Amino acid sequence: MRLFRKEPKAEQLKVIIIGAGEVGYHIAHRLTRENKQVVVVDQQPEALRRVAEALDVQTIRGSGSSPVVLHDAGAEDADIILAVTDSDEINIIACLFANIISPASTKLARIRNEEYTLYRDALAQDILNISMIINPEVEVVKNIDRLLSLPGAVDYSEFADGRIRMVGMRICSGPLVGVRLMNFRTVISDGDVIIAAIVRNDELIIPTGMDEIRADDVVYFVCTESSLESVRNVVAALEDPIRSALIVGGGNIGMRLATLFERKGYHTKLVDRDEERCAVLAEKLNSTIVLHGDGTDQDLLREENAGTMDAVVCLTSDEETNILCSLLAKNMGVRKTVARINKVAYQPLVRAIGIEHSVSPRLSAVNSILHYIRKGKVLSSVAIRGEEAEVMEALAEAQSDIVGRPIHKLSFPKGALVLALVRGTEVVIPSGDTVIEPQDRILILSTRQAVSDVEQALMVKLKAY
């Protein structure tokens, strides 16, 4: 006789978001589409009105640093509390009171001031119990560095401590054009490479063997570090490495990037409109040439020989300035430009006018937050092409439904695909017969519609006994 324990009904995850700016709005947007219970707190009625009109969430007007407001938001029974306002101080105080009201909840805070992040360990201790400090500026600098380091890449992410890479490459010509995926091994014989997704005319395709690669597609390859060269050879992405760069915008991101470029030995120039800021930058930076001026001034760009630079990175706080500067640089012959685009809605527009590389501090913050929201042992999460799909790195727990069964027998929904797994020190690009073992680190691509079902598959289930 077998006895069964009834599995408890899955409870709806409750998330409180403090701050209804771009980061808060897009996290709320993402979660409501996944049927999660969301409460948004903000002091600005206009920001709350935007959220309330567009999303099915509860809104509360007030400061997230107020324990009374947190109580009204239902912090006592919240699973996750996200403090993502533009004020580091409000975010820290919000986590302080949230920890008093709801010690068991997961707390995440957006903190950009380096003076605070130096005390990261103290912030994680009992008094605040912050599970993660989110600094989107650091993530943006890392993203720019990856994009510039890999010629031809329009998107680039790393998983499993860098052992697995996912790179989006635009296919303009070459042997992959016209090839069906069932035959792509005739072009790329490297067994450590798999095609995860295709973006065509801004539409995401989770491909089958019958799908064909076309010119101008952005193809997402998943591979090991040593197999990146195989991908680059096939897509003819063999540009010379970056040796010189012009940075437009000397804010925190611009200064961090200039510091990184100095360490890499790049010949670097930095332009900023604010004369006082230029003086600060000149004092803090070493070999970078700091220029006072407007990055959209064509005469200035010509005087500084911007057209001979390997890369121009536009990082002002104004999207229109960054877009115009990038277009001017491309017109002068710069082979690689990167523009900071804060508004997510602008992303498809900038690609349409020829700006291939863009970065967003807000999207970086969203990606940093997502894996804490996911159920199951999700270690990291990266969105692809806005919100259409997500790649999750997860740990296979012994009692979950995915362990001990061949991949082709998993009850994964349509739109979900196991891309790779790490077993010990070995990276495995799986076939349908590959069996997932306990403690494997698995990489899963999921469309937005399939995320909730993937989460359920990753969770520990109570077995018969």
CSV table of C-alpha atoms in Angstrom, one decimal:
chain,number,residue,atom,x,y,z
A,1,MET,CA,0.0,0.0,0.0
A,2,ARG,CA,1.3,3.5,-0.9
A,3,LEU,CA,0.3,6.5,1.2
A,4,PHE,CA,0.2,9.9,-0.5
A,5,ARG,CA,0.5,13.3,1.1
A,6,LYS,CA,-1.7,15.9,-0.5
A,7,GLU,CA,0.4,18.6,-2.1
A,8,PRO,CA,-0.5,22.1,-0.7
A,9,LYS,CA,-2.0,24.4,-3.2
A,10,ALA,CA,0.5,26.8,-4.6
A,11,GLU,CA,0.2,30.1,-2.9
A,12,GLN,CA,0.3,33.4,-4.9
A,13,LEU,CA,3.6,35.1,-4.4
A,14,LYS,CA,3.2,38.5,-2.7
A,15,VAL,CA,5.6,41.3,-3.7
A,16,ILE,CA,5.8,44.8,-2.3
A,17,ILE,CA,7.5,47.3,-4.6
A,18,ILE,CA,8.7,50.6,-3.1
A,19,GLY,CA,9.2,53.1,-5.9
A,20,ALA,CA,7.0,53.4,-9.0
A,21,GLY,CA,9.7,54.7,-11.3
A,22,GLU,CA,10.9,52.9,-14.4
A,23,VAL,CA,12.5,50.0,-12.4
A,24,GLY,CA,9.5,49.6,-10.1
A,25,TYR,CA,7.0,49.9,-13.0
A,26,HIS,CA,8.7,47.3,-15.2
A,27,ILE,CA,9.1,44.8,-12.3
A,28,ALA,CA,5.4,45.2,-11.5
A,29,HIS,CA,4.5,44.9,-15.2
A,30,ARG,CA,6.5,41.7,-15.4
A,31,LEU,CA,5.0,40.1,-12.2
A,32,THR,CA,1.4,40.9,-12.9
A,33,ARG,CA,1.7,39.2,-16.3
A,34,GLU,CA,2.8,36.1,-14.3
A,35,ASN,CA,-0.3,36.3,-11.9
A,36,LYS,CA,1.7,37.4,-8.9
A,37,GLN,CA,0.2,39.6,-6.2
A,38,VAL,CA,1.8,43.0,-6.4
A,39,VAL,CA,1.6,46.1,-4.2
A,40,VAL,CA,3.3,49.3,-5.3
A,41,VAL,CA,4.2,52.2,-2.9
A,42,ASP,CA,5.2,55.7,-4.0
A,43,GLN,CA,4.8,59.3,-2.9
A,44,GLN,CA,4.1,60.7,-6.3
A,45,PRO,CA,0.4,60.5,-7.4
A,46,GLU,CA,1.4,60.7,-11.1
A,47,ALA,CA,3.6,57.7,-10.9
A,48,LEU,CA,1.0,55.7,-9.0
A,49,ARG,CA,-1.7,56.7,-11.6
A,50,ARG,CA,0.5,55.4,-14.4
A,51,VAL,CA,0.9,52.1,-12.6
A,52,ALA,CA,-2.8,51.8,-11.6
A,53,GLU,CA,-4.1,52.6,-15.1
A,54,ALA,CA,-1.8,50.1,-16.9
A,55,LEU,CA,-1.5,47.2,-14.4
A,56,ASP,CA,-3.6,45.1,-12.1
A,57,VAL,CA,-1.9,46.0,-8.9
A,58,GLN,CA,-2.7,47.6,-5.6
A,59,THR,CA,-1.2,51.1,-5.1
A,60,ILE,CA,-0.6,52.9,-1.9
A,61,ARG,CA,0.5,56.6,-1.7
A,62,GLY,CA,3.2,57.3,0.9
A,63,SER,CA,6.8,56.9,1.7
A,64,GLY,CA,8.2,53.4,1.7
A,65,SER,CA,10.4,54.4,4.6
A,66,SER,CA,7.4,54.8,6.8
A,67,PRO,CA,6.5,51.7,9.0
A,68,VAL,CA,2.8,52.8,8.9
A,69,VAL,CA,2.8,52.7,5.1
A,70,LEU,CA,4.6,49.4,5.1
A,71,HIS,CA,2.0,48.0,7.5
A,72,ASP,CA,-0.8,49.3,5.2
A,73,ALA,CA,0.9,47.6,2.2
A,74,GLY,CA,0.7,44.3,4.1
A,75,ALA,CA,4.4,43.9,4.7
A,76,GLU,CA,3.7,41.3,7.5
A,77,ASP,CA,2.8,38.6,5.0
A,78,ALA,CA,4.9,39.7,2.0
A,79,ASP,CA,7.3,37.2,0.5
A,80,ILE,CA,9.5,39.8,-1.2
A,81,ILE,CA,10.0,43.5,-0.5
A,82,LEU,CA,11.8,45.5,-3.2
A,83,ALA,CA,13.1,49.0,-2.4
A,84,VAL,CA,13.9,50.6,-5.8
A,85,THR,CA,13.3,54.3,-5.4
A,86,ASP,CA,15.9,56.8,-6.7
A,87,SER,CA,16.9,57.5,-3.1
A,88,ASP,CA,19.5,55.2,-1.5
A,89,GLU,CA,18.5,56.5,2.0
A,90,ILE,CA,14.8,55.8,1.5
A,91,ASN,CA,15.6,52.3,0.3
A,92,ILE,CA,17.8,51.5,3.3
A,93,ILE,CA,15.3,52.9,5.8
A,94,ALA,CA,12.5,50.9,4.1
A,95,CYS,CA,14.5,47.7,4.5
A,96,LEU,CA,15.2,48.6,8.1
A,97,PHE,CA,11.5,48.8,9.0
A,98,ALA,CA,10.6,46.0,6.7
A,99,ASN,CA,13.0,43.7,8.6
A,100,ILE,CA,11.3,44.7,11.9
A,101,ILE,CA,7.8,44.1,10.5
A,102,SER,CA,8.6,41.0,8.4
A,103,PRO,CA,11.9,39.4,9.3
A,104,ALA,CA,11.3,36.3,7.1
A,105,SER,CA,10.6,38.2,3.9
A,106,THR,CA,13.3,38.6,1.2
A,107,LYS,CA,14.5,42.2,1.0
A,108,LEU,CA,16.3,43.8,-2.0
A,109,ALA,CA,17.5,47.4,-2.2
A,110,ARG,CA,18.7,49.6,-5.0
A,111,ILE,CA,21.8,51.3,-3.7
A,112,ARG,CA,24.1,53.3,-6.0
A,113,ASN,CA,26.3,55.3,-3.6
A,114,GLU,CA,29.7,53.5,-3.3
A,115,GLU,CA,30.1,54.8,0.3
A,116,TYR,CA,27.1,52.6,1.2
A,117,THR,CA,28.1,49.6,-0.9
A,118,LEU,CA,31.4,49.5,0.8
A,119,TYR,CA,29.4,48.2,3.8
A,120,ARG,CA,27.6,45.6,1.8
A,121,ASP,CA,28.2,42.9,4.5
A,122,ALA,CA,26.9,45.1,7.3
A,123,LEU,CA,23.8,45.8,5.3
A,124,ALA,CA,23.2,42.1,4.9
A,125,GLN,CA,23.3,41.4,8.6
A,126,ASP,CA,20.4,41.1,11.0
A,127,ILE,CA,19.6,44.8,11.5
A,128,LEU,CA,18.7,45.2,7.8
A,129,ASN,CA,18.9,41.7,6.4
A,130,ILE,CA,19.1,42.9,2.8
A,131,SER,CA,19.4,39.8,0.6
A,132,MET,CA,20.8,41.7,-2.4
A,133,ILE,CA,22.1,45.2,-3.1
A,134,ILE,CA,21.2,46.2,-6.6
A,135,ASN,CA,23.6,48.6,-8.4
A,136,PRO,CA,22.5,48.9,-12.0
A,137,GLU,CA,25.4,51.2,-12.8
A,138,VAL,CA,27.9,48.4,-12.1
A,139,GLU,CA,25.9,46.0,-14.2
A,140,VAL,CA,25.7,48.4,-17.2
A,141,VAL,CA,29.5,48.8,-17.2
A,142,LYS,CA,29.9,45.1,-17.2
A,143,ASN,CA,27.4,44.8,-20.1
A,144,ILE,CA,29.2,47.5,-22.1
A,145,ASP,CA,32.5,45.8,-21.5
A,146,ARG,CA,31.1,42.4,-22.8
A,147,LEU,CA,29.6,44.0,-25.9
A,148,LEU,CA,32.8,45.7,-26.8
A,149,SER,CA,35.0,42.7,-26.0
A,150,LEU,CA,33.1,40.4,-28.4
A,151,PRO,CA,32.9,41.9,-32.0
A,152,GLY,CA,29.6,41.3,-33.7
A,153,ALA,CA,27.6,40.7,-30.5
A,154,VAL,CA,24.4,42.6,-30.0
A,155,ASP,CA,23.6,40.9,-26.7
A,156,TYR,CA,25.9,39.0,-24.3
A,157,SER,CA,25.3,37.2,-21.0
A,158,GLU,CA,27.3,34.8,-18.8
A,159,PHE,CA,26.1,32.0,-16.6
A,160,ALA,CA,27.5,29.4,-14.3
A,161,ASP,CA,30.4,31.7,-13.3
A,162,GLY,CA,31.3,32.3,-16.9
A,163,ARG,CA,31.4,28.7,-18.0
A,164,ILE,CA,28.3,29.1,-20.2
A,165,ARG,CA,27.9,32.1,-22.6
A,166,MET,CA,24.8,33.3,-24.4
A,167,VAL,CA,25.5,35.7,-27.2
A,168,GLY,CA,23.2,37.3,-29.7
A,169,MET,CA,24.8,37.8,-33.1
A,170,ARG,CA,23.3,39.5,-36.2
A,171,ILE,CA,23.6,37.2,-39.2
A,172,CYS,CA,24.1,39.5,-42.3
A,173,SER,CA,25.7,36.9,-44.6
A,174,GLY,CA,27.7,33.7,-44.5
A,175,PRO,CA,27.1,30.0,-44.4
A,176,LEU,CA,24.3,30.0,-41.8
A,177,VAL,CA,21.9,32.0,-44.0
A,178,GLY,CA,19.3,29.7,-45.4
A,179,VAL,CA,20.2,26.8,-43.1
A,180,ARG,CA,17.5,24.9,-41.2
A,181,LEU,CA,18.3,24.3,-37.6
A,182,MET,CA,18.2,20.6,-38.0
A,183,ASN,CA,21.2,21.0,-40.3
A,184,PHE,CA,23.1,23.7,-38.5
A,185,ARG,CA,25.7,21.1,-37.4
A,186,THR,CA,26.9,20.9,-41.0
A,187,VAL,CA,28.0,24.5,-40.6
A,188,ILE,CA,29.0,24.6,-36.9
A,189,SER,CA,30.3,21.1,-36.0
A,190,ASP,CA,31.3,22.2,-32.5
A,191,GLY,CA,29.1,20.1,-30.1
A,192,ASP,CA,29.3,22.8,-27.4
A,193,VAL,CA,27.2,25.2,-29.4
A,194,ILE,CA,23.4,25.3,-29.5
A,195,ILE,CA,21.0,27.8,-31.0
A,196,ALA,CA,18.5,29.0,-28.3
A,197,ALA,CA,16.4,31.6,-30.0
A,198,ILE,CA,16.0,33.8,-33.1
A,199,VAL,CA,14.8,37.4,-33.2
A,200,ARG,CA,13.3,38.4,-36.6
A,201,ASN,CA,11.8,41.8,-37.1
A,202,ASP,CA,11.7,42.3,-33.3
A,203,GLU,CA,9.7,39.0,-33.0
A,204,LEU,CA,11.2,36.3,-30.8
A,205,ILE,CA,11.1,32.8,-32.2
A,206,ILE,CA,11.8,29.7,-30.1
A,207,PRO,CA,13.0,27.6,-33.0
A,208,THR,CA,12.3,24.1,-34.0
A,209,GLY,CA,14.5,21.9,-36.3
A,210,MET,CA,12.4,23.1,-39.3
A,211,ASP,CA,13.1,26.9,-38.7
A,212,GLU,CA,15.5,28.5,-41.1
A,213,ILE,CA,18.0,31.2,-40.4
A,214,ARG,CA,17.6,34.2,-42.6
A,215,ALA,CA,19.7,37.3,-43.4
A,216,ASP,CA,19.4,40.0,-40.8
A,217,ASP,CA,18.2,37.6,-38.0
A,218,VAL,CA,19.7,38.0,-34.6
A,219,VAL,CA,20.6,34.5,-33.5
A,220,TYR,CA,21.2,33.6,-29.8
A,221,PHE,CA,23.9,31.0,-29.4
A,222,VAL,CA,24.6,29.2,-26.1
A,223,CYS,CA,28.1,27.8,-25.9
A,224,THR,CA,31.1,27.4,-23.7
A,225,GLU,CA,33.9,30.0,-23.5
A,226,SER,CA,36.2,28.0,-25.7
A,227,SER,CA,33.5,27.6,-28.4
A,228,LEU,CA,32.9,31.4,-28.8
A,229,GLU,CA,35.5,31.4,-31.6
A,230,SER,CA,33.6,28.8,-33.5
A,231,VAL,CA,30.5,31.1,-33.5
A,232,ARG,CA,32.5,34.2,-34.4
A,233,ASN,CA,34.2,32.4,-37.4
A,234,VAL,CA,30.9,31.3,-38.8
A,235,VAL,CA,29.1,34.7,-38.5
A,236,ALA,CA,32.3,36.4,-39.8
A,237,ALA,CA,32.5,38.6,-36.6
A,238,LEU,CA,36.3,39.0,-36.8
A,239,GLU,CA,36.7,42.7,-36.2
A,240,ASP,CA,39.9,44.1,-34.6
A,241,PRO,CA,39.8,44.4,-30.8
A,242,ILE,CA,38.9,47.8,-29.3
A,243,ARG,CA,41.9,50.0,-28.6
A,244,SER,CA,40.4,53.5,-28.4
A,245,ALA,CA,37.0,54.9,-27.1
A,246,LEU,CA,35.2,58.1,-26.7
A,247,ILE,CA,32.7,58.3,-23.7
A,248,VAL,CA,30.0,61.0,-23.9
A,249,GLY,CA,28.6,61.7,-20.4
A,250,GLY,CA,30.7,61.9,-17.2
A,251,GLY,CA,28.2,60.7,-14.7
A,252,ASN,CA,28.8,57.7,-12.4
A,253,ILE,CA,28.5,55.2,-15.3
A,254,GLY,CA,30.8,57.2,-17.5
A,255,MET,CA,33.4,57.5,-14.8
A,256,ARG,CA,33.2,53.8,-13.9
A,257,LEU,CA,33.6,52.9,-17.6
A,258,ALA,CA,36.5,55.3,-18.1
A,259,THR,CA,38.3,53.7,-15.1
A,260,LEU,CA,37.7,50.2,-16.6
A,261,PHE,CA,39.1,51.4,-20.0
A,262,GLU,CA,42.2,52.8,-18.3
A,263,ARG,CA,42.8,49.4,-16.7
A,264,LYS,CA,42.4,47.7,-20.1
A,265,GLY,CA,44.9,50.1,-21.7
A,266,TYR,CA,42.4,51.8,-24.1
A,267,HIS,CA,43.2,55.3,-25.4
A,268,THR,CA,40.1,57.0,-23.8
A,269,LYS,CA,38.5,60.4,-24.1
A,270,LEU,CA,35.5,61.6,-22.1
A,271,VAL,CA,33.2,64.5,-22.9
A,272,ASP,CA,30.9,66.2,-20.5
A,273,ARG,CA,28.9,69.5,-20.6
A,274,ASP,CA,29.4,70.4,-16.9
A,275,GLU,CA,32.6,72.2,-16.4
A,276,GLU,CA,32.7,71.5,-12.6
A,277,ARG,CA,32.1,67.8,-13.3
A,278,CYS,CA,34.9,67.8,-15.8
A,279,ALA,CA,37.3,69.1,-13.1
A,280,VAL,CA,36.2,66.3,-10.7
A,281,LEU,CA,36.7,63.7,-13.5
A,282,ALA,CA,40.1,65.1,-14.4
A,283,GLU,CA,41.2,64.7,-10.8
A,284,LYS,CA,39.9,61.2,-10.3
A,285,LEU,CA,40.9,59.7,-13.6
A,286,ASN,CA,44.5,59.0,-14.7
A,287,SER,CA,45.2,58.6,-18.4
A,288,THR,CA,41.7,59.6,-19.7
A,289,ILE,CA,41.6,62.9,-21.6
A,290,VAL,CA,38.6,64.9,-20.1
A,291,LEU,CA,37.0,67.4,-22.5
A,292,HIS,CA,34.4,70.1,-21.6
A,293,GLY,CA,31.8,70.2,-24.4
A,294,ASP,CA,28.6,68.8,-26.0
A,295,GLY,CA,28.8,65.3,-27.4
A,296,THR,CA,26.3,66.2,-30.1
A,297,ASP,CA,28.6,69.1,-31.3
A,298,GLN,CA,29.9,67.9,-34.7
A,299,ASP,CA,32.7,70.4,-34.7
A,300,LEU,CA,33.9,69.0,-31.4
A,301,LEU,CA,33.7,65.5,-32.6
A,302,ARG,CA,35.7,66.3,-35.7
A,303,GLU,CA,38.3,68.2,-33.7
A,304,GLU,CA,38.8,65.2,-31.4
A,305,ASN,CA,38.9,62.8,-34.4
A,306,ALA,CA,35.9,60.8,-33.1
A,307,GLY,CA,35.6,59.1,-36.5
A,308,THR,CA,38.9,57.3,-35.9
A,309,MET,CA,37.8,55.9,-32.6
A,310,ASP,CA,37.0,52.2,-32.3
A,311,ALA,CA,34.0,52.8,-30.1
A,312,VAL,CA,31.8,55.7,-29.0
A,313,VAL,CA,29.7,55.1,-25.8
A,314,CYS,CA,27.0,57.7,-25.1
A,315,LEU,CA,26.0,57.7,-21.5
A,316,THR,CA,24.2,61.0,-20.7
A,317,SER,CA,21.0,60.9,-18.7
A,318,ASP,CA,19.1,62.1,-21.8
A,319,GLU,CA,18.1,59.4,-24.4
A,320,GLU,CA,17.7,61.9,-27.2
A,321,THR,CA,21.2,63.1,-26.8
A,322,ASN,CA,22.6,59.6,-26.7
A,323,ILE,CA,20.7,58.6,-29.8
A,324,LEU,CA,21.8,61.7,-31.7
A,325,CYS,CA,25.4,61.3,-30.6
A,326,SER,CA,25.5,57.6,-31.6
A,327,LEU,CA,24.1,58.4,-35.1
A,328,LEU,CA,26.6,61.2,-35.6
A,329,ALA,CA,29.4,58.9,-34.6
A,330,LYS,CA,28.2,56.2,-36.9
A,331,ASN,CA,28.0,58.7,-39.7
A,332,MET,CA,31.6,59.7,-39.1
A,333,GLY,CA,32.7,56.1,-39.5
A,334,VAL,CA,32.9,54.7,-36.0
A,335,ARG,CA,32.4,51.0,-36.2
A,336,LYS,CA,30.8,50.4,-32.8
A,337,THR,CA,28.5,52.7,-30.8
A,338,VAL,CA,26.7,52.0,-27.6
A,339,ALA,CA,23.8,54.2,-26.3
A,340,ARG,CA,22.3,54.4,-22.9
A,341,ILE,CA,18.5,54.1,-23.3
A,342,ASN,CA,16.6,54.5,-20.0
A,343,LYS,CA,13.1,54.0,-21.4
A,344,VAL,CA,12.3,50.4,-22.3
A,345,ALA,CA,9.8,51.5,-24.9
A,346,TYR,CA,12.6,53.1,-26.9
A,347,GLN,CA,14.6,49.9,-27.3
A,348,PRO,CA,12.9,48.6,-30.5
A,349,LEU,CA,12.9,52.2,-31.9
A,350,VAL,CA,16.6,52.7,-31.6
A,351,ARG,CA,17.3,49.4,-33.3
A,352,ALA,CA,15.0,50.4,-36.2
A,353,ILE,CA,17.1,53.5,-36.8
A,354,GLY,CA,20.4,51.6,-36.9
A,355,ILE,CA,21.6,51.8,-33.3
A,356,GLU,CA,22.4,48.1,-32.7
A,357,HIS,CA,23.9,48.4,-29.2
A,358,SER,CA,22.0,49.9,-26.3
A,359,VAL,CA,22.2,49.5,-22.6
A,360,SER,CA,19.7,50.3,-19.8
A,361,PRO,CA,20.4,50.7,-16.1
A,362,ARG,CA,16.8,50.0,-15.5
A,363,LEU,CA,16.7,46.7,-17.4
A,364,SER,CA,20.0,45.7,-15.7
A,365,ALA,CA,18.2,46.3,-12.4
A,366,VAL,CA,15.2,44.2,-13.5
A,367,ASN,CA,17.5,41.3,-14.5
A,368,SER,CA,19.3,41.5,-11.1
A,369,ILE,CA,16.0,41.3,-9.3
A,370,LEU,CA,14.3,38.6,-11.3
A,371,HIS,CA,16.1,35.5,-9.9
A,372,TYR,CA,15.1,36.5,-6.3
A,373,ILE,CA,11.5,36.5,-7.4
A,374,ARG,CA,11.6,33.1,-9.1
A,375,LYS,CA,10.4,30.1,-7.3
A,376,GLY,CA,12.7,27.1,-7.1
A,377,LYS,CA,16.4,27.4,-6.9
A,378,VAL,CA,16.9,30.0,-9.5
A,379,LEU,CA,20.5,31.4,-9.4
A,380,SER,CA,20.3,34.0,-12.1
A,381,SER,CA,18.0,35.3,-14.7
A,382,VAL,CA,18.3,37.4,-17.9
A,383,ALA,CA,15.6,38.8,-20.0
A,384,ILE,CA,15.8,38.6,-23.8
A,385,ARG,CA,14.5,41.3,-26.0
A,386,GLY,CA,12.6,43.1,-23.4
A,387,GLU,CA,10.0,40.9,-21.7
A,388,GLU,CA,9.3,38.3,-24.3
A,389,ALA,CA,11.5,35.6,-22.9
A,390,GLU,CA,13.8,34.9,-20.0
A,391,VAL,CA,16.9,32.6,-19.5
A,392,MET,CA,17.1,31.1,-16.0
A,393,GLU,CA,20.0,29.4,-14.4
A,394,ALA,CA,18.6,27.0,-11.8
A,395,LEU,CA,19.8,24.3,-9.5
A,396,ALA,CA,18.1,20.9,-9.9
A,397,GLU,CA,17.0,19.8,-6.5
A,398,ALA,CA,16.7,16.1,-5.8
A,399,GLN,CA,12.9,16.1,-5.1
A,400,SER,CA,11.9,18.3,-8.1
A,401,ASP,CA,10.0,16.9,-11.1
A,402,ILE,CA,12.9,17.5,-13.5
A,403,VAL,CA,15.4,15.1,-11.8
A,404,GLY,CA,15.9,11.5,-12.9
A,405,ARG,CA,14.0,11.8,-16.2
A,406,PRO,CA,15.2,12.3,-19.8
A,407,ILE,CA,14.7,15.8,-21.0
A,408,HIS,CA,12.2,14.7,-23.8
A,409,LYS,CA,10.0,13.3,-21.0
A,410,LEU,CA,9.9,16.5,-18.9
A,411,SER,CA,6.5,18.1,-18.5
A,412,PHE,CA,7.8,21.4,-19.7
A,413,PRO,CA,5.3,23.7,-21.3
A,414,LYS,CA,5.5,24.8,-25.0
A,415,GLY,CA,8.0,27.7,-25.1
A,416,ALA,CA,10.4,26.3,-22.6
A,417,LEU,CA,13.8,24.7,-23.6
A,418,VAL,CA,16.7,23.2,-21.7
A,419,LEU,CA,19.8,24.8,-23.2
A,420,ALA,CA,22.7,23.5,-21.2
A,421,LEU,CA,23.7,22.1,-17.8
A,422,VAL,CA,26.8,22.1,-15.7
A,423,ARG,CA,27.6,18.9,-13.8
A,424,GLY,CA,30.6,19.4,-11.5
A,425,THR,CA,33.2,21.0,-13.8
A,426,GLU,CA,31.7,19.7,-17.0
A,427,VAL,CA,29.4,21.7,-19.3
A,428,VAL,CA,26.9,19.6,-21.2
A,429,ILE,CA,24.9,20.7,-24.2
A,430,PRO,CA,22.0,18.2,-23.8
A,431,SER,CA,20.1,16.0,-26.1
A,432,GLY,CA,16.5,14.8,-25.6
A,433,ASP,CA,17.9,11.6,-23.9
A,434,THR,CA,20.1,13.5,-21.4
A,435,VAL,CA,18.9,12.8,-17.8
A,436,ILE,CA,19.1,15.7,-15.3
A,437,GLU,CA,20.8,14.7,-12.0
A,438,PRO,CA,20.5,16.3,-8.5
A,439,GLN,CA,22.6,19.5,-8.1
A,440,ASP,CA,23.0,20.0,-11.9
A,441,ARG,CA,23.0,23.7,-12.8
A,442,ILE,CA,20.6,24.0,-15.7
A,443,LEU,CA,20.0,26.8,-18.2
A,444,ILE,CA,16.4,27.1,-19.3
A,445,LEU,CA,14.9,29.4,-21.9
A,446,SER,CA,11.3,30.3,-21.3
A,447,THR,CA,8.8,32.5,-23.0
A,448,ARG,CA,6.9,34.9,-20.7
A,449,GLN,CA,3.8,32.8,-20.9
A,450,ALA,CA,5.6,29.6,-19.8
A,451,VAL,CA,7.6,31.1,-16.9
A,452,SER,CA,5.1,30.1,-14.2
A,453,ASP,CA,4.9,26.5,-15.4
A,454,VAL,CA,8.8,26.3,-15.4
A,455,GLU,CA,8.8,27.6,-11.9
A,456,GLN,CA,6.5,24.9,-10.8
A,457,ALA,CA,8.6,22.2,-12.4
A,458,LEU,CA,11.7,23.5,-10.5
A,459,MET,CA,10.0,23.4,-7.1
A,460,VAL,CA,10.5,20.5,-4.7
A,461,LYS,CA,7.5,18.2,-4.8
A,462,LEU,CA,6.3,15.9,-2.0
A,463,LYS,CA,6.6,12.3,-3.2
A,464,ALA,CA,4.7,9.2,-2.3
A,465,TYR,CA,5.9,7.2,0.7
